Amino acid sequence: MFQLHAQNLQQKTDTSIAEPTSVQVEARFPGGTKAWAKYLENNLNTSVATKYIKLKKGEQVASETAIVSFLVDKEGNISEVTILNPAEVHPKIAAEAIRVIKEGPKWTPAIQDGKNVYYRQKQNITFQVSRD
């Protein structure tokens, strides 16, 4: 069994690019939060979880959560996709989380003072397996 849990962890602009520390309108996936969750559910390779998350003796459920950080630029392009907790997830699960973010469509850029700005997005993606 596989379950996906996608949620916004924290959102802020990337201050290393000399952009504002907060925005008036946050960057968002086309269609909003529900469309984002649906995109992730439809495009993640679920077999990665069953292959690389092992249930220990006596466990009914096991999971790994990849915390993914990525930059949405002024045109809505995605870049700088990285895993913030690489020691906590199998490398193949981390690679799958990165792949699905990189291959996604453009986002609607964040806006500050009427201008598009860079925006740092963080996303939890939880892969879960359970005994049948």
mmCIF file with all atom_site columns, N, CA and C in Angstrom, residues 85-122:
data_model
loop_
_atom_site.group_PDB
_atom_site.id
_atom_site.type_symbol
_atom_site.label_atom_id
_atom_site.label_alt_id
_atom_site.label_comp_id
_atom_site.label_asym_id
_atom_site.label_entity_id
_atom_site.label_seq_id
_atom_site.pdbx_PDB_ins_code
_atom_site.Cartn_x
_atom_site.Cartn_y
_atom_site.Cartn_z
_atom_site.occupancy
_atom_site.B_iso_or_equiv
_atom_site.pdbx_formal_charge
_atom_site.auth_seq_id
_atom_site.auth_comp_id
_atom_site.auth_asym_id
_atom_site.auth_atom_id
_atom_site.pdbx_PDB_model_num
ATOM 1   N N  . ASN A 1 85  ? 16.528 16.946 4.138   1.00 0.00 ? 85  ASN A N  1
ATOM 2   C CA . ASN A 1 85  ? 16.806 15.935 5.152   1.00 0.00 ? 85  ASN A CA 1
ATOM 3   C C  . ASN A 1 85  ? 17.343 14.644 4.524   1.00 0.00 ? 85  ASN A C  1
ATOM 4   N N  . PRO A 1 86  ? 18.442 14.712 3.770   1.00 0.00 ? 86  PRO A N  1
ATOM 5   C CA . PRO A 1 86  ? 18.918 13.539 3.032   1.00 0.00 ? 86  PRO A CA 1
ATOM 6   C C  . PRO A 1 86  ? 19.297 12.352 3.920   1.00 0.00 ? 86  PRO A C  1
ATOM 7   N N  . ALA A 1 87  ? 19.694 12.578 5.151   1.00 0.00 ? 87  ALA A N  1
ATOM 8   C CA . ALA A 1 87  ? 20.067 11.480 6.041   1.00 0.00 ? 87  ALA A CA 1
ATOM 9   C C  . ALA A 1 87  ? 18.852 10.687 6.521   1.00 0.00 ? 87  ALA A C  1
ATOM 10  N N  . GLU A 1 88  ? 17.647 11.243 6.342   1.00 0.00 ? 88  GLU A N  1
ATOM 11  C CA . GLU A 1 88  ? 16.432 10.604 6.865   1.00 0.00 ? 88  GLU A CA 1
ATOM 12  C C  . GLU A 1 88  ? 15.640 9.837  5.815   1.00 0.00 ? 88  GLU A C  1
ATOM 13  N N  . VAL A 1 89  ? 16.049 9.916  4.543   1.00 0.00 ? 89  VAL A N  1
ATOM 14  C CA . VAL A 1 89  ? 15.309 9.230  3.487   1.00 0.00 ? 89  VAL A CA 1
ATOM 15  C C  . VAL A 1 89  ? 16.266 8.440  2.596   1.00 0.00 ? 89  VAL A C  1
ATOM 16  N N  . HIS A 1 90  ? 15.783 7.337  2.068   1.00 0.00 ? 90  HIS A N  1
ATOM 17  C CA . HIS A 1 90  ? 16.570 6.536  1.143   1.00 0.00 ? 90  HIS A CA 1
ATOM 18  C C  . HIS A 1 90  ? 16.893 7.388  -0.084  1.00 0.00 ? 90  HIS A C  1
ATOM 19  N N  . PRO A 1 91  ? 18.108 7.284  -0.623  1.00 0.00 ? 91  PRO A N  1
ATOM 20  C CA . PRO A 1 91  ? 18.482 8.098  -1.790  1.00 0.00 ? 91  PRO A CA 1
ATOM 21  C C  . PRO A 1 91  ? 17.539 7.936  -2.987  1.00 0.00 ? 91  PRO A C  1
ATOM 22  N N  . LYS A 1 92  ? 16.985 6.757  -3.196  1.00 0.00 ? 92  LYS A N  1
ATOM 23  C CA . LYS A 1 92  ? 16.061 6.547  -4.327  1.00 0.00 ? 92  LYS A CA 1
ATOM 24  C C  . LYS A 1 92  ? 14.731 7.261  -4.087  1.00 0.00 ? 92  LYS A C  1
ATOM 25  N N  . ILE A 1 93  ? 14.299 7.332  -2.832  1.00 0.00 ? 93  ILE A N  1
ATOM 26  C CA . ILE A 1 93  ? 13.076 8.065  -2.500  1.00 0.00 ? 93  ILE A CA 1
ATOM 27  C C  . ILE A 1 93  ? 13.319 9.560  -2.658  1.00 0.00 ? 93  ILE A C  1
ATOM 28  N N  . ALA A 1 94  ? 14.482 10.021 -2.211  1.00 0.00 ? 94  ALA A N  1
ATOM 29  C CA . ALA A 1 94  ? 14.845 11.431 -2.391  1.00 0.00 ? 94  ALA A CA 1
ATOM 30  C C  . ALA A 1 94  ? 14.887 11.781 -3.876  1.00 0.00 ? 94  ALA A C  1
ATOM 31  N N  . ALA A 1 95  ? 15.476 10.908 -4.679  1.00 0.00 ? 95  ALA A N  1
ATOM 32  C CA . ALA A 1 95  ? 15.572 11.154 -6.122  1.00 0.00 ? 95  ALA A CA 1
ATOM 33  C C  . ALA A 1 95  ? 14.189 11.223 -6.766  1.00 0.00 ? 95  ALA A C  1
ATOM 34  N N  . GLU A 1 96  ? 13.264 10.389 -6.319  1.00 0.00 ? 96  GLU A N  1
ATOM 35  C CA . GLU A 1 96  ? 11.907 10.411 -6.871  1.00 0.00 ? 96  GLU A CA 1
ATOM 36  C C  . GLU A 1 96  ? 11.187 11.706 -6.495  1.00 0.00 ? 96  GLU A C  1
ATOM 37  N N  . ALA A 1 97  ? 11.360 12.168 -5.267  1.00 0.00 ? 97  ALA A N  1
ATOM 38  C CA . ALA A 1 97  ? 10.744 13.429 -4.848  1.00 0.00 ? 97  ALA A CA 1
ATOM 39  C C  . ALA A 1 97  ? 11.299 14.595 -5.667  1.00 0.00 ? 97  ALA A C  1
ATOM 40  N N  . ILE A 1 98  ? 12.602 14.606 -5.901  1.00 0.00 ? 98  ILE A N  1
ATOM 41  C CA . ILE A 1 98  ? 13.224 15.656 -6.717  1.00 0.00 ? 98  ILE A CA 1
ATOM 42  C C  . ILE A 1 98  ? 12.703 15.590 -8.152  1.00 0.00 ? 98  ILE A C  1
ATOM 43  N N  . ARG A 1 99  ? 12.634 14.389 -8.714  1.00 0.00 ? 99  ARG A N  1
ATOM 44  C CA . ARG A 1 99  ? 12.188 14.224 -10.096 1.00 0.00 ? 99  ARG A CA 1
ATOM 45  C C  . ARG A 1 99  ? 10.790 14.796 -10.313 1.00 0.00 ? 99  ARG A C  1
ATOM 46  N N  . VAL A 1 100 ? 9.860  14.454 -9.422  1.00 0.00 ? 100 VAL A N  1
ATOM 47  C CA . VAL A 1 100 ? 8.474  14.882 -9.625  1.00 0.00 ? 100 VAL A CA 1
ATOM 48  C C  . VAL A 1 100 ? 8.337  16.406 -9.519  1.00 0.00 ? 100 VAL A C  1
ATOM 49  N N  . ILE A 1 101 ? 9.129  17.031 -8.672  1.00 0.00 ? 101 ILE A N  1
ATOM 50  C CA . ILE A 1 101 ? 9.097  18.496 -8.562  1.00 0.00 ? 101 ILE A CA 1
ATOM 51  C C  . ILE A 1 101 ? 9.697  19.132 -9.822  1.00 0.00 ? 101 ILE A C  1
ATOM 52  N N  . LYS A 1 102 ? 10.857 18.630 -10.255 1.00 0.00 ? 102 LYS A N  1
ATOM 53  C CA . LYS A 1 102 ? 11.528 19.190 -11.432 1.00 0.00 ? 102 LYS A CA 1
ATOM 54  C C  . LYS A 1 102 ? 10.691 19.062 -12.695 1.00 0.00 ? 102 LYS A C  1
ATOM 55  N N  . GLU A 1 103 ? 9.956  17.968 -12.840 1.00 0.00 ? 103 GLU A N  1
ATOM 56  C CA . GLU A 1 103 ? 9.196  17.728 -14.058 1.00 0.00 ? 103 GLU A CA 1
ATOM 57  C C  . GLU A 1 103 ? 7.820  18.391 -14.070 1.00 0.00 ? 103 GLU A C  1
ATOM 58  N N  . GLY A 1 104 ? 7.476  19.063 -12.998 1.00 0.00 ? 104 GLY A N  1
ATOM 59  C CA . GLY A 1 104 ? 6.170  19.704 -12.917 1.00 0.00 ? 104 GLY A CA 1
ATOM 60  C C  . GLY A 1 104 ? 6.055  20.932 -13.811 1.00 0.00 ? 104 GLY A C  1
ATOM 61  N N  . PRO A 1 105 ? 4.831  21.414 -13.979 1.00 0.00 ? 105 PRO A N  1
ATOM 62  C CA . PRO A 1 105 ? 4.616  22.608 -14.802 1.00 0.00 ? 105 PRO A CA 1
ATOM 63  C C  . PRO A 1 105 ? 5.088  23.874 -14.090 1.00 0.00 ? 105 PRO A C  1
ATOM 64  N N  . LYS A 1 106 ? 5.119  24.970 -14.842 1.00 0.00 ? 106 LYS A N  1
ATOM 65  C CA . LYS A 1 106 ? 5.446  26.272 -14.255 1.00 0.00 ? 106 LYS A CA 1
ATOM 66  C C  . LYS A 1 106 ? 4.428  26.620 -13.175 1.00 0.00 ? 106 LYS A C  1
ATOM 67  N N  . TRP A 1 107 ? 4.881  27.368 -12.196 1.00 0.00 ? 107 TRP A N  1
ATOM 68  C CA . TRP A 1 107 ? 4.021  27.891 -11.151 1.00 0.00 ? 107 TRP A CA 1
ATOM 69  C C  . TRP A 1 107 ? 3.648  29.333 -11.482 1.00 0.00 ? 107 TRP A C  1
ATOM 70  N N  . THR A 1 108 ? 2.657  29.846 -10.771 1.00 0.00 ? 108 THR A N  1
ATOM 71  C CA . THR A 1 108 ? 2.343  31.270 -10.828 1.00 0.00 ? 108 THR A CA 1
ATOM 72  C C  . THR A 1 108 ? 3.316  31.951 -9.863  1.00 0.00 ? 108 THR A C  1
ATOM 73  N N  . PRO A 1 109 ? 4.120  32.902 -10.328 1.00 0.00 ? 109 PRO A N  1
ATOM 74  C CA . PRO A 1 109 ? 5.143  33.509 -9.463  1.00 0.00 ? 109 PRO A CA 1
ATOM 75  C C  . PRO A 1 109 ? 4.548  34.277 -8.279  1.00 0.00 ? 109 PRO A C  1
ATOM 76  N N  . ALA A 1 110 ? 5.376  34.455 -7.265  1.00 0.00 ? 110 ALA A N  1
ATOM 77  C CA . ALA A 1 110 ? 5.019  35.290 -6.119  1.00 0.00 ? 110 ALA A CA 1
ATOM 78  C C  . ALA A 1 110 ? 5.063  36.754 -6.548  1.00 0.00 ? 110 ALA A C  1
ATOM 79  N N  . ILE A 1 111 ? 4.303  37.594 -5.827  1.00 0.00 ? 111 ILE A N  1
ATOM 80  C CA . ILE A 1 111 ? 4.240  39.021 -6.159  1.00 0.00 ? 111 ILE A CA 1
ATOM 81  C C  . ILE A 1 111 ? 4.511  39.857 -4.909  1.00 0.00 ? 111 ILE A C  1
ATOM 82  N N  . GLN A 1 112 ? 5.364  40.854 -5.092  1.00 0.00 ? 112 GLN A N  1
ATOM 83  C CA . GLN A 1 112 ? 5.658  41.834 -4.044  1.00 0.00 ? 112 GLN A CA 1
ATOM 84  C C  . GLN A 1 112 ? 5.695  43.200 -4.706  1.00 0.00 ? 112 GLN A C  1
ATOM 85  N N  . ASP A 1 113 ? 4.929  44.150 -4.195  1.00 0.00 ? 113 ASP A N  1
ATOM 86  C CA . ASP A 1 113 ? 4.865  45.507 -4.743  1.00 0.00 ? 113 ASP A CA 1
ATOM 87  C C  . ASP A 1 113 ? 4.547  45.505 -6.239  1.00 0.00 ? 113 ASP A C  1
ATOM 88  N N  . GLY A 1 114 ? 3.650  44.612 -6.646  1.00 0.00 ? 114 GLY A N  1
ATOM 89  C CA . GLY A 1 114 ? 3.205  44.553 -8.029  1.00 0.00 ? 114 GLY A CA 1
ATOM 90  C C  . GLY A 1 114 ? 4.177  43.896 -9.000  1.00 0.00 ? 114 GLY A C  1
ATOM 91  N N  . LYS A 1 115 ? 5.278  43.363 -8.494  1.00 0.00 ? 115 LYS A N  1
ATOM 92  C CA . LYS A 1 115 ? 6.285  42.739 -9.356  1.00 0.00 ? 115 LYS A CA 1
ATOM 93  C C  . LYS A 1 115 ? 6.448  41.266 -8.997  1.00 0.00 ? 115 LYS A C  1
ATOM 94  N N  . ASN A 1 116 ? 6.723  40.439 -10.009 1.00 0.00 ? 116 ASN A N  1
ATOM 95  C CA . ASN A 1 116 ? 7.043  39.036 -9.753  1.00 0.00 ? 116 ASN A CA 1
ATOM 96  C C  . ASN A 1 116 ? 8.388  38.958 -9.047  1.00 0.00 ? 116 ASN A C  1
ATOM 97  N N  . VAL A 1 117 ? 8.484  38.077 -8.045  1.00 0.00 ? 117 VAL A N  1
ATOM 98  C CA . VAL A 1 117 ? 9.717  37.913 -7.273  1.00 0.00 ? 117 VAL A CA 1
ATOM 99  C C  . VAL A 1 117 ? 10.035 36.429 -7.110  1.00 0.00 ? 117 VAL A C  1
ATOM 100 N N  . TYR A 1 118 ? 11.291 36.148 -6.767  1.00 0.00 ? 118 TYR A N  1
ATOM 101 C CA . TYR A 1 118 ? 11.710 34.788 -6.449  1.00 0.00 ? 118 TYR A CA 1
ATOM 102 C C  . TYR A 1 118 ? 11.033 34.333 -5.169  1.00 0.00 ? 118 TYR A C  1
ATOM 103 N N  . TYR A 1 119 ? 10.806 33.026 -5.075  1.00 0.00 ? 119 TYR A N  1
ATOM 104 C CA . TYR A 1 119 ? 10.077 32.495 -3.923  1.00 0.00 ? 119 TYR A CA 1
ATOM 105 C C  . TYR A 1 119 ? 10.593 31.106 -3.588  1.00 0.00 ? 119 TYR A C  1
ATOM 106 N N  . ARG A 1 120 ? 10.948 30.885 -2.333  1.00 0.00 ? 120 ARG A N  1
ATOM 107 C CA . ARG A 1 120 ? 11.439 29.580 -1.877  1.00 0.00 ? 120 ARG A CA 1
ATOM 108 C C  . ARG A 1 120 ? 10.255 28.788 -1.324  1.00 0.00 ? 120 ARG A C  1
ATOM 109 N N  . GLN A 1 121 ? 10.041 27.613 -1.860  1.00 0.00 ? 121 GLN A N  1
ATOM 110 C CA . GLN A 1 121 ? 8.933  26.738 -1.439  1.00 0.00 ? 121 GLN A CA 1
ATOM 111 C C  . GLN A 1 121 ? 9.517  25.500 -0.781  1.00 0.00 ? 121 GLN A C  1
ATOM 112 N N  . LYS A 1 122 ? 8.906  25.048 0.287   1.00 0.00 ? 122 LYS A N  1
ATOM 113 C CA . LYS A 1 122 ? 9.276  23.793 0.941   1.00 0.00 ? 122 LYS A CA 1
ATOM 114 C C  . LYS A 1 122 ? 8.057  22.893 0.947   1.00 0.00 ? 122 LYS A C  1
#
